[in-house]
Amino acid sequence: DKCVKKIGIETIYLPAPLNFEDILDQIDYLGQKTGNEDKAKKLISKMKSKMTTLLILRENEPATKIYLDLDPN
């Protein structure tokens, strides 16, 4: 991180998103930081639309149970 800063490259730490809204927030933030606000907003809009479609398709389906185990190594 220090070496990268020395050559003038800004670094950004983004924690792992916990939910869909966190993902959208990070896309918006990165769009602002990189001067790509319009592209970020379009992507967010597409993602929201697709999520809405998926929710409608699954609205009468039983919940799917998922187990995820991440290895810290």
PDB file of C-alpha atoms in Angstrom:
ATOM      1  CA  ASP A   1       0.000   0.000   0.000  1.00  0.00           C
ATOM      2  CA  LYS A   2       2.787   2.448   0.910  1.00  0.00           C
ATOM      3  CA  CYS A   3       4.736   1.666  -2.269  1.00  0.00           C
ATOM      4  CA  VAL A   4       1.692   2.244  -4.418  1.00  0.00           C
ATOM      5  CA  LYS A   5       0.986   5.566  -2.703  1.00  0.00           C
ATOM      6  CA  LYS A   6       4.589   6.675  -3.312  1.00  0.00           C
ATOM      7  CA  ILE A   7       4.062   6.453  -7.052  1.00  0.00           C
ATOM      8  CA  GLY A   8       0.797   8.376  -6.843  1.00  0.00           C
ATOM      9  CA  ILE A   9      -1.792   5.626  -7.035  1.00  0.00           C
ATOM     10  CA  GLU A  10      -4.665   5.943  -4.590  1.00  0.00           C
ATOM     11  CA  THR A  11      -5.717   2.741  -2.904  1.00  0.00           C
ATOM     12  CA  ILE A  12      -9.182   2.066  -1.565  1.00  0.00           C
ATOM     13  CA  TYR A  13     -10.170  -0.535   0.994  1.00  0.00           C
ATOM     14  CA  LEU A  14     -13.650  -1.938   0.506  1.00  0.00           C
ATOM     15  CA  PRO A  15     -14.900  -4.529   2.978  1.00  0.00           C
ATOM     16  CA  ALA A  16     -16.665  -7.594   1.627  1.00  0.00           C
ATOM     17  CA  PRO A  17     -20.297  -6.653   0.995  1.00  0.00           C
ATOM     18  CA  LEU A  18     -22.777  -8.319   3.322  1.00  0.00           C
ATOM     19  CA  ASN A  19     -25.822  -7.975   1.099  1.00  0.00           C
ATOM     20  CA  PHE A  20     -27.099  -6.769  -2.260  1.00  0.00           C
ATOM     21  CA  GLU A  21     -27.450  -3.158  -1.115  1.00  0.00           C
ATOM     22  CA  ASP A  22     -23.801  -3.151   0.017  1.00  0.00           C
ATOM     23  CA  ILE A  23     -22.774  -4.289  -3.466  1.00  0.00           C
ATOM     24  CA  LEU A  24     -24.772  -1.478  -5.056  1.00  0.00           C
ATOM     25  CA  ASP A  25     -23.270   1.043  -2.626  1.00  0.00           C
ATOM     26  CA  GLN A  26     -19.759  -0.067  -3.519  1.00  0.00           C
ATOM     27  CA  ILE A  27     -20.452   0.194  -7.247  1.00  0.00           C
ATOM     28  CA  ASP A  28     -21.790   3.711  -6.699  1.00  0.00           C
ATOM     29  CA  TYR A  29     -18.764   4.664  -4.597  1.00  0.00           C
ATOM     30  CA  LEU A  30     -16.303   3.292  -7.148  1.00  0.00           C
ATOM     31  CA  GLY A  31     -18.146   5.097  -9.920  1.00  0.00           C
ATOM     32  CA  GLN A  32     -17.700   8.361  -8.035  1.00  0.00           C
ATOM     33  CA  LYS A  33     -14.030   7.700  -7.268  1.00  0.00           C
ATOM     34  CA  THR A  34     -13.210   6.833 -10.891  1.00  0.00           C
ATOM     35  CA  GLY A  35     -15.301   9.453 -12.647  1.00  0.00           C
ATOM     36  CA  ASN A  36     -17.714   6.838 -13.970  1.00  0.00           C
ATOM     37  CA  GLU A  37     -20.843   7.905 -12.137  1.00  0.00           C
ATOM     38  CA  ASP A  38     -23.134   7.469 -15.149  1.00  0.00           C
ATOM     39  CA  LYS A  39     -21.844   3.970 -15.920  1.00  0.00           C
ATOM     40  CA  ALA A  40     -22.168   2.998 -12.262  1.00  0.00           C
ATOM     41  CA  LYS A  41     -25.748   4.269 -12.081  1.00  0.00           C
ATOM     42  CA  LYS A  42     -26.675   2.372 -15.268  1.00  0.00           C
ATOM     43  CA  LEU A  43     -25.119  -0.810 -13.898  1.00  0.00           C
ATOM     44  CA  ILE A  44     -26.929  -0.379 -10.580  1.00  0.00           C
ATOM     45  CA  SER A  45     -30.209   0.145 -12.405  1.00  0.00           C
ATOM     46  CA  LYS A  46     -29.692  -3.036 -14.478  1.00  0.00           C
ATOM     47  CA  MET A  47     -28.773  -5.042 -11.405  1.00  0.00           C
ATOM     48  CA  LYS A  48     -31.832  -3.822  -9.480  1.00  0.00           C
ATOM     49  CA  SER A  49     -34.064  -4.683 -12.426  1.00  0.00           C
ATOM     50  CA  LYS A  50     -32.610  -8.190 -12.694  1.00  0.00           C
ATOM     51  CA  MET A  51     -32.952  -8.703  -8.949  1.00  0.00           C
ATOM     52  CA  THR A  52     -36.597  -7.636  -9.083  1.00  0.00           C
ATOM     53  CA  THR A  53     -37.202 -10.132 -11.895  1.00  0.00           C
ATOM     54  CA  LEU A  54     -35.517 -12.909  -9.911  1.00  0.00           C
ATOM     55  CA  LEU A  55     -37.558 -12.106  -6.811  1.00  0.00           C
ATOM     56  CA  ILE A  56     -40.775 -12.225  -8.805  1.00  0.00           C
ATOM     57  CA  LEU A  57     -39.802 -15.572 -10.356  1.00  0.00           C
ATOM     58  CA  ARG A  58     -39.006 -17.022  -6.926  1.00  0.00           C
ATOM     59  CA  GLU A  59     -41.852 -15.441  -4.986  1.00  0.00           C
ATOM     60  CA  ASN A  60     -43.857 -18.664  -4.592  1.00  0.00           C
ATOM     61  CA  GLU A  61     -40.886 -21.004  -4.372  1.00  0.00           C
ATOM     62  CA  PRO A  62     -39.588 -22.478  -1.101  1.00  0.00           C
ATOM     63  CA  ALA A  63     -36.439 -20.901   0.266  1.00  0.00           C
ATOM     64  CA  THR A  64     -33.180 -22.486  -0.812  1.00  0.00           C
ATOM     65  CA  LYS A  65     -30.768 -23.308   1.983  1.00  0.00           C
ATOM     66  CA  ILE A  66     -27.088 -22.713   1.268  1.00  0.00           C
ATOM     67  CA  TYR A  67     -24.037 -23.477   3.352  1.00  0.00           C
ATOM     68  CA  LEU A  68     -20.827 -21.622   2.506  1.00  0.00           C
ATOM     69  CA  ASP A  69     -17.532 -22.353   4.211  1.00  0.00           C
ATOM     70  CA  LEU A  70     -14.617 -20.062   3.441  1.00  0.00           C
ATOM     71  CA  ASP A  71     -11.093 -21.251   4.102  1.00  0.00           C
ATOM     72  CA  PRO A  72      -9.051 -18.392   5.611  1.00  0.00           C
ATOM     73  CA  ASN A  73      -5.986 -19.624   3.756  1.00  0.00           C
TER      74      ASN A  73
END
